C-alpha atoms as one frame of an Amber mdcrd trajectory, in Angstrom:
protein
 -24.997 -41.612  29.905 -24.266 -40.155  26.498 -23.959 -36.557  27.709 -20.153
 -36.471  27.866 -19.787 -37.664  24.274 -22.423 -35.253  23.101 -20.788 -32.232
  24.811 -17.351 -33.290  23.580 -18.645 -32.958  20.041 -19.478 -29.285  20.618
 -15.873 -28.104  20.877 -13.320 -27.074  18.255 -11.734 -29.195  15.574 -10.014
 -32.100  17.372  -6.287 -31.422  17.978  -5.052 -34.321  15.906  -7.333 -33.419
  13.021  -6.105 -29.844  13.257  -2.518 -30.961  13.240  -3.013 -33.048  10.084
  -4.954 -30.261   8.369  -2.309 -27.696   9.305   0.366 -29.774   7.631  -1.788
 -30.054   4.496  -2.330 -26.321   4.428   1.403 -25.659   4.871   2.187 -27.984
   1.960  -0.541 -26.359  -0.089   0.857 -22.860   0.401   4.474 -23.975  -0.156
   3.429 -25.692  -3.391   1.520 -22.575  -4.508   4.492 -20.247  -3.923   6.862
 -22.658  -5.653   4.659 -23.119  -8.753   2.655 -19.893  -8.917   3.811 -19.218
 -12.466   1.697 -22.116 -13.690  -1.296 -19.810 -13.305  -2.332 -16.853 -15.450
  -1.707 -13.670 -13.432  -5.257 -12.593 -14.232  -7.785 -15.472 -14.279  -9.886
 -15.797 -17.403 -13.278 -15.345 -15.764 -16.553 -13.558 -16.145 -18.346 -12.040
 -13.127 -20.495 -14.691 -11.371 -18.658 -17.773 -12.598 -17.274 -18.693  -9.154
 -20.362 -17.660  -7.261 -22.433 -19.985  -9.414 -20.329 -22.951  -8.245 -20.906
 -22.185  -4.502 -24.234 -23.342  -3.005 -26.783 -20.655  -2.197 -27.318 -22.017
   1.274 -24.703 -22.990   3.871 -24.511 -26.734   4.857 -26.702 -27.916   7.695
 -24.168 -30.455   8.850 -20.401 -30.115   8.977 -18.472 -31.275   5.939 -15.264
 -33.316   5.795 -12.086 -31.289   5.886 -10.811 -33.014   2.749 -13.781 -31.793
   0.726 -13.336 -28.221   2.007  -9.635 -28.167   1.031 -10.414 -29.714  -2.336
 -13.008 -27.014  -3.107 -10.384 -24.398  -2.165  -7.937 -26.033  -4.597 -10.509
 -26.081  -7.411 -12.531 -22.901  -6.880 -10.335 -20.346  -5.162  -6.600 -20.834
  -5.699  -6.659 -20.974  -9.503  -9.123 -18.100  -9.791  -7.702 -15.265  -7.739
  -5.627 -12.545  -9.240  -2.153 -13.772  -8.323  -0.372 -10.902  -6.539   2.373
 -13.409  -5.578   3.099 -14.065  -9.297   6.372 -12.566 -10.580   4.420 -11.252
 -13.581   2.157  -9.146 -11.380   3.432  -5.652 -12.166   0.179  -3.731 -12.214
   0.242  -2.081  -8.776   2.782  -1.464  -6.048   3.986  -4.852  -4.948   2.011
  -6.455  -2.200   3.905  -9.736  -1.873   3.866 -11.928   1.200   7.367 -13.246
   2.040   7.940 -16.677   3.589   8.972 -15.612   7.130   6.123 -13.071   7.148
   3.578 -15.800   6.268   4.880 -17.999   9.035   4.575 -15.134  11.521   1.032
 -14.514  10.334   0.104 -18.132  10.977   1.483 -18.027  14.492  -0.267 -14.713
  15.191  -3.537 -16.218  14.054  -2.973 -19.184  16.438  -2.385 -16.860  19.382
  -5.266 -14.588  18.327  -3.842 -11.880  20.594  -6.010  -8.769  20.569  -3.606
  -5.842  21.044  -5.948  -3.395  22.676  -4.225  -2.716  26.011  -1.007  -3.813
  27.578  -2.857  -5.834  30.202  -4.670  -8.072  27.726  -1.657  -8.370  25.376
   1.631  -7.588  27.254   4.096  -9.427  25.029   2.215  -8.409  21.858   2.175
  -4.736  22.964   5.850  -4.628  23.877   6.881  -6.432  20.654   4.938  -3.788
  18.669   6.780  -1.076  20.588  10.079  -2.634  19.730   9.246  -3.357  16.072
   8.051   0.178  15.548  11.322   1.370  17.070  13.315  -0.956  14.771  11.507
   0.346  11.710  11.938   3.965  12.730  15.663   3.378  13.070  15.875   1.453
   9.786  14.189   4.342   8.011  16.719   6.813   9.448  14.205   8.795  11.458
  14.944  10.308  14.897  13.894   8.761  18.178  11.290  11.433  18.874   8.956
   9.621  16.484   6.617   7.180  18.198   4.128   5.093  16.266   2.009   2.034
  15.807   0.842  -0.496  13.230  -2.515  -0.070  11.532  -4.113  -1.979   8.695
  -3.654   0.278   5.640  -2.409   3.755   4.635  -6.014   4.837   4.288  -6.587
   4.359   8.027  -3.160   5.737   8.952  -3.949   8.882   6.950  -7.422   9.208
   8.467  -6.015   8.970  11.988  -3.369  11.569  11.159  -5.860  13.984   9.766
  -8.107  13.677  12.826  -5.040  14.351  15.023  -4.230  17.334  12.790  -7.721
  18.688  13.288  -7.319  18.256  17.052  -3.918  19.996  17.069  -4.911  22.952
  14.884  -8.633  23.427  15.514  -8.306  22.687  19.227  -9.838  20.218  21.687
 -13.334  21.546  21.040 -13.338  19.827  17.641 -13.310  16.467  19.480 -16.206
  17.375  21.727 -18.453  19.308  19.377 -17.205  18.224  16.009 -16.437  20.761
  13.327 -19.475  21.504  11.236 -18.974  24.595   9.068 -18.647  24.004   5.343
 -17.404  26.446   2.717 -15.674  29.574   4.072 -15.352  29.191   7.788 -14.666
  25.457   7.474 -11.454  23.500   7.643  -9.192  23.347   4.596  -6.842  20.512
   3.695  -4.174  20.690   0.975  -2.873  17.919  -1.210  -1.331  17.730  -4.674
  -3.177  16.782  -7.838  -1.279  13.481  -7.713  -2.102  12.532  -4.086  -3.798
   9.245  -3.228  -7.582   8.901  -3.035  -7.283   8.010   0.672  -6.849  11.733
   1.427 -10.218  12.548  -0.132 -11.867   9.604   1.626 -10.525  10.738   4.948
 -11.964  14.191   4.309 -15.323  12.623   3.612 -15.230  10.527   6.788 -14.078
  13.419   8.904 -16.988  15.555   7.729 -14.948  18.363   6.148 -16.116  17.123
   2.760 -14.465  17.242  -0.631 -15.081  20.984  -0.729 -12.646  21.231   2.167
  -9.888  19.613   0.103  -7.857  21.905  -2.162  -5.730  20.313  -4.865  -2.404
  22.018  -5.441  -0.864  22.021  -8.980   2.242  19.952  -9.729   5.366  20.745
 -11.723   6.708  18.905 -14.770   7.901  16.029 -12.570   4.411  15.715 -10.925
   5.583  17.191  -7.577   3.518  19.544  -5.523   4.439  23.185  -6.187   5.354
  24.790  -2.897   4.780  28.334  -4.334   1.213  27.332  -5.366   0.587  25.884
  -1.892   1.709  29.072  -0.128  -0.488  31.139  -2.439  -3.501  28.854  -1.861
  -3.176  29.071   1.923  -3.000  32.859   1.825  -5.983  33.102  -0.502  -8.046
  30.686   1.662  -7.323  32.618   4.868  -8.512  35.793   3.244 -11.677  34.027
   2.157 -12.401  32.771   5.681 -11.238  29.176   5.416  -9.284  27.606   8.320
  -6.204  25.798   6.860  -5.194  22.948   9.112  -3.198  20.297   7.221  -0.910
  19.660   4.240  -0.523  16.105   2.861   2.702  15.564   0.950   3.382  12.415
  -1.027   6.715  10.656  -1.209   6.104   8.227  -4.078   2.814   9.080  -5.777
   0.650   6.297  -7.069   0.722   7.262 -10.761   4.399   8.170 -11.237   6.177
   7.713  -7.840   7.080  11.381  -7.799   8.279  12.902  -4.535   6.912  16.147
  -3.210   9.514  18.719  -1.988   9.324  18.013   1.740  11.562  20.788   3.082
   9.697  23.686   1.390   6.414  22.090   2.486   7.687  21.779   6.042   8.771
  25.424   6.085   5.320  26.554   4.969   3.598  24.363   7.568   5.847  25.597
  10.348   5.306  29.212   9.348   1.507  28.834   8.947   0.954  26.541  12.001
  -0.302  23.639   9.893   0.071  19.892  10.408   2.287  18.119   7.839   1.380
  14.539   7.030   3.527  12.554   4.582   2.189   9.647   2.578   5.171   7.400
   1.944   3.070   4.208   1.827   4.862   2.783  -1.178   8.227   4.468  -1.411
   9.012   4.922   2.276  10.583   1.449   2.404  13.304   2.727   0.070  14.701
   4.685   3.015  16.046   1.357   4.284  18.713   1.858   1.545  21.030   4.604
   2.784  21.900   5.924  -0.743  18.146   6.343  -1.449  17.428   8.487   1.607
  18.137  11.677  -0.322  14.556  11.341  -1.682  13.288  11.750   1.859  15.374
  14.712   2.950  13.430  16.738   5.509  10.775  14.141   6.308  11.819  14.208
   9.918  10.103  17.611  10.114   6.687  16.043   9.405   4.100  15.590  12.159
   3.044  12.169  10.885   4.276   9.690   8.306   2.807   6.530   6.896   4.910
   3.677   5.388   3.319   0.390   4.331   5.513  -2.683   4.966   2.878  -4.696
   3.160   3.875  -2.954  -0.048   7.599  -2.775  -0.829   8.748  -4.638   2.248
   6.845  -7.857   1.429   4.960  -8.191   4.697   1.702 -10.175   4.385  -1.233
  -7.855   4.032  -2.105  -5.904   6.194   0.589  -3.912   7.926   0.826  -0.110
   7.815   3.359   1.802   9.938   2.085   5.109  11.293   4.743   7.318  12.853
   4.085  10.565  14.692   6.190  13.217  16.420   3.582  14.122  19.047   1.910
  10.929  20.345   0.110  12.916  22.984  -1.948  14.610  20.253  -3.196  11.237
  18.977  -4.056  10.118  22.474  -5.880  13.336  23.266  -7.778  13.080  19.998
  -8.880   9.413  20.341  -8.683   8.151  23.901 -12.122   7.135  25.369 -11.954
   4.946  28.459 -15.337   3.838  29.764 -15.857   2.213  33.215 -15.644  -1.318
  31.848 -12.115  -0.656  30.595 -10.645   1.391  33.420  -9.183  -1.632  35.210
  -6.950  -2.181  32.182  -4.935   0.936  33.080  -1.365  -0.009  34.084   1.254
   2.506  35.060   3.856   3.045  32.347   2.159   0.760  29.817   1.276   1.542
  26.203  -2.415   1.114  25.357  -2.513   1.288  21.573  -6.292   1.401  21.277
  -6.176   4.931  22.813  -4.277   6.237  19.765  -6.841   5.422  17.093 -10.385
   4.444  16.243 -10.033   0.674  16.760 -10.497  -0.985  20.099  -9.616  -4.444
  18.844  -6.313  -4.646  16.969  -4.523  -7.501  15.183  -1.087  -8.696  16.293
   0.771  -7.409  13.237   4.139  -6.991  14.860   4.936 -10.715  14.976   5.221
 -11.202  11.226   7.362  -8.068  10.923   9.569  -9.291  13.737  10.124 -12.577
  11.919  10.754 -10.914   8.568  13.262  -8.360   9.839  15.167 -10.982  11.814
  15.152 -13.474   8.926  16.436 -11.109   6.214  18.289  -8.605   8.394  18.539
  -4.934   7.537  21.263  -5.558   4.927  19.238  -8.318   3.314  16.161  -6.115
   3.029  18.212  -3.254   1.578  19.894  -5.507  -0.946  16.545  -6.676  -2.258
  15.329  -3.103  -2.574  18.491  -2.131  -4.448  17.927  -4.985  -6.912  14.387
  -3.784  -7.638  15.636  -0.222  -8.255  18.291  -1.669 -10.594  15.678  -3.623
 -12.570  13.437  -0.528 -12.917  16.367   1.560 -14.161  17.297  -1.232 -16.574
  13.744  -1.212 -18.032  13.815   2.577 -18.176  17.065   2.441 -20.155  15.564
   0.004 -22.633  12.590   2.325 -23.097  14.814   5.382 -23.523  16.915   3.580
 -26.155  13.947   2.507 -28.266  12.900   5.277 -30.730   9.306   3.914 -30.808
   8.784   4.162 -27.058   9.006   6.907 -24.460   9.244   7.209 -20.716   6.725
   9.636 -19.185   8.130  10.140 -15.717  11.365   9.931 -13.732  12.211   6.574
 -12.096  13.335   7.332  -8.532  12.282   3.918  -7.232  10.937   0.768  -8.887
   8.033   1.853 -11.129   8.368   2.780 -14.804   5.788   4.854 -16.631   5.929
   4.458 -20.427   4.041   4.289 -23.670   4.562   3.301 -27.297   5.157   6.459
 -29.418   6.092   5.613 -33.026   6.636   9.230 -34.079   6.999   8.529 -37.805
   3.482   7.137 -37.848   2.088  10.355 -36.343   3.907  13.147 -38.197   0.964
  14.311 -40.268  -1.465  14.585 -37.329  -2.293  17.583 -35.169  -1.724  17.353
 -31.396  -5.244  16.299 -30.469  -5.456  13.574 -33.142  -1.991  12.372 -32.185
  -2.887  11.945 -28.540  -6.127  10.218 -29.365  -4.308   7.763 -31.609  -1.599
   7.135 -28.951  -4.210   6.465 -26.301  -6.008   3.980 -28.546  -2.776   2.185
 -29.452  -1.450   1.982 -25.912  -4.746   0.847 -24.404  -4.783  -1.944 -26.991
  -1.199  -2.845 -26.184  -1.950  -3.056 -22.463  -5.079  -5.129 -23.088  -3.117
  -7.579 -25.297  -0.326  -7.984 -22.750  -2.770  -8.613 -19.886  -4.815 -11.010
 -21.953  -1.701 -13.092 -22.561  -1.698 -14.186 -18.905   2.060 -13.994 -18.188
   2.004 -10.367 -17.031  -0.467  -7.955 -15.496   0.200  -4.227 -15.978  -1.899
  -1.119 -15.243  -2.514   2.289 -16.651  -2.835   5.898 -15.427  -2.811   9.385
 -16.835   0.103  11.786 -16.579  -0.432  15.325 -17.782  -3.488  14.018 -19.566
  -1.560  11.329 -21.415  -2.539   7.643 -21.331   0.305   5.869 -19.539   1.261
   2.230 -18.998   2.703   1.465 -15.569   5.172  -1.310 -14.818   5.508  -1.674
 -11.026   8.453  -3.851  -9.988   9.359  -5.042  -6.487   8.258  -8.696  -6.307
  10.651 -10.915  -4.375  10.074 -13.714  -6.896  10.671 -11.577  -9.992  14.066
 -11.742 -11.647  15.677  -9.902 -14.507  14.315 -12.538 -16.885  10.763 -11.574
 -15.903  11.459  -7.870 -16.590  12.972  -8.775 -19.941   9.921 -10.881 -20.665
   7.597  -8.013 -19.858   9.511  -5.648 -22.149   9.413  -8.204 -24.910   5.666
  -8.771 -24.408   5.048  -4.969 -24.670   7.105  -4.653 -27.862   5.491  -7.658
 -29.489   2.015  -6.380 -28.593   2.945  -3.005 -30.073   3.985  -4.618 -33.357
   0.696  -6.431 -33.541  -1.434  -3.455 -32.598   0.334  -1.112 -35.032  -0.107
  -3.638 -37.843  -3.852  -3.407 -37.502  -5.888  -1.003 -39.671  -6.280   2.455
 -38.058
């Protein structure tokens, strides 16, 4: 007699309980976004502190929803690094905007797996349309097709595998490509390229020895003359050049490689050109900033991450390619249990990459683009560029500070450089002292809790990075960051050497 009640207890969360909990979660997220500045950007924690407050064993019986949400409120929310905080200026912005968050929630409710058209028709066709919208918004020609992946690392990996297939031939898919050293494949990237290129080389099996780093000029751009010389030298030595990776907006300095000379070399040598525009590509939504991307329509593949400077909830990476058939030839594997999914004229995205199951990423982008509009998105990007140039001007006008790279987009590379304090030192001692001072300045600013900045090295020099682009950051936050840096410098320089 009690079987129906017992089986009914084996289903999901009851609908009314889910409805109440969903409202609580929505309120919790809205409150967090409204009051995120009450938190330190970086939590004041030691490794293991949160883990110690979570039981070693999972609960045997289900716990009340109220207790679960309360534990989230006490253990998790205050103790993450707050990427949504307007003082988070350490890395390229990865901010989730309101309409994007709402789209993510609805996508999670649908749980649509965008493998094939047949099992996700609306999701597939929305992705087709959103990719087309983005291509148009970026000013790229219609011959580019594309899809949404999780990150630039995966987009780059897929592009390099397609490059291998296109240059080394179909046999590389069937037999692999095993030779290392002379006789093996050679990939080219600048000294400033992202680590994802090296990781892709490792995963593909060409190894780090198959990656050749090309020198950069004084603005940290790949030198086309050095690339051409390297390709010629490698061919003579027995290497098989197959791909060049250019970067439009490097991680350290946001420098832009010279696309047109790189494209000319690739076209002449028969190499694949992949462009990493993961951060800066969104700037092409602003017509007057497209000059930085002149010639990128000549690339074979391009990656732009909307989850960076377009404020889409993580993750959402746009991979565009001129020859979709190469990707399909490189990746498509259709076993018997999937053959019935074939539908004439349909787009089966899983055949263009390594994933069979794929998240429904297009929905949040559809919401975001429609909510802000192309002009609204461009206006926000313009404001971030303005704020970066304002900070750059303040740095340039201060005799005790210097800017270490151009500012084409929204990131400023700088350091304290009180020249009068360093006049009696030789070059090596001067750089050592500057590094010690600036590392201490950065540590002091980050310890303060209002801002979180990062560091890098440019031409061997320790560099502080201020990456702007947060939708919630205003000019007052940028002024506050500059004030915090200057105050920290005064304190550090007052300490005994």
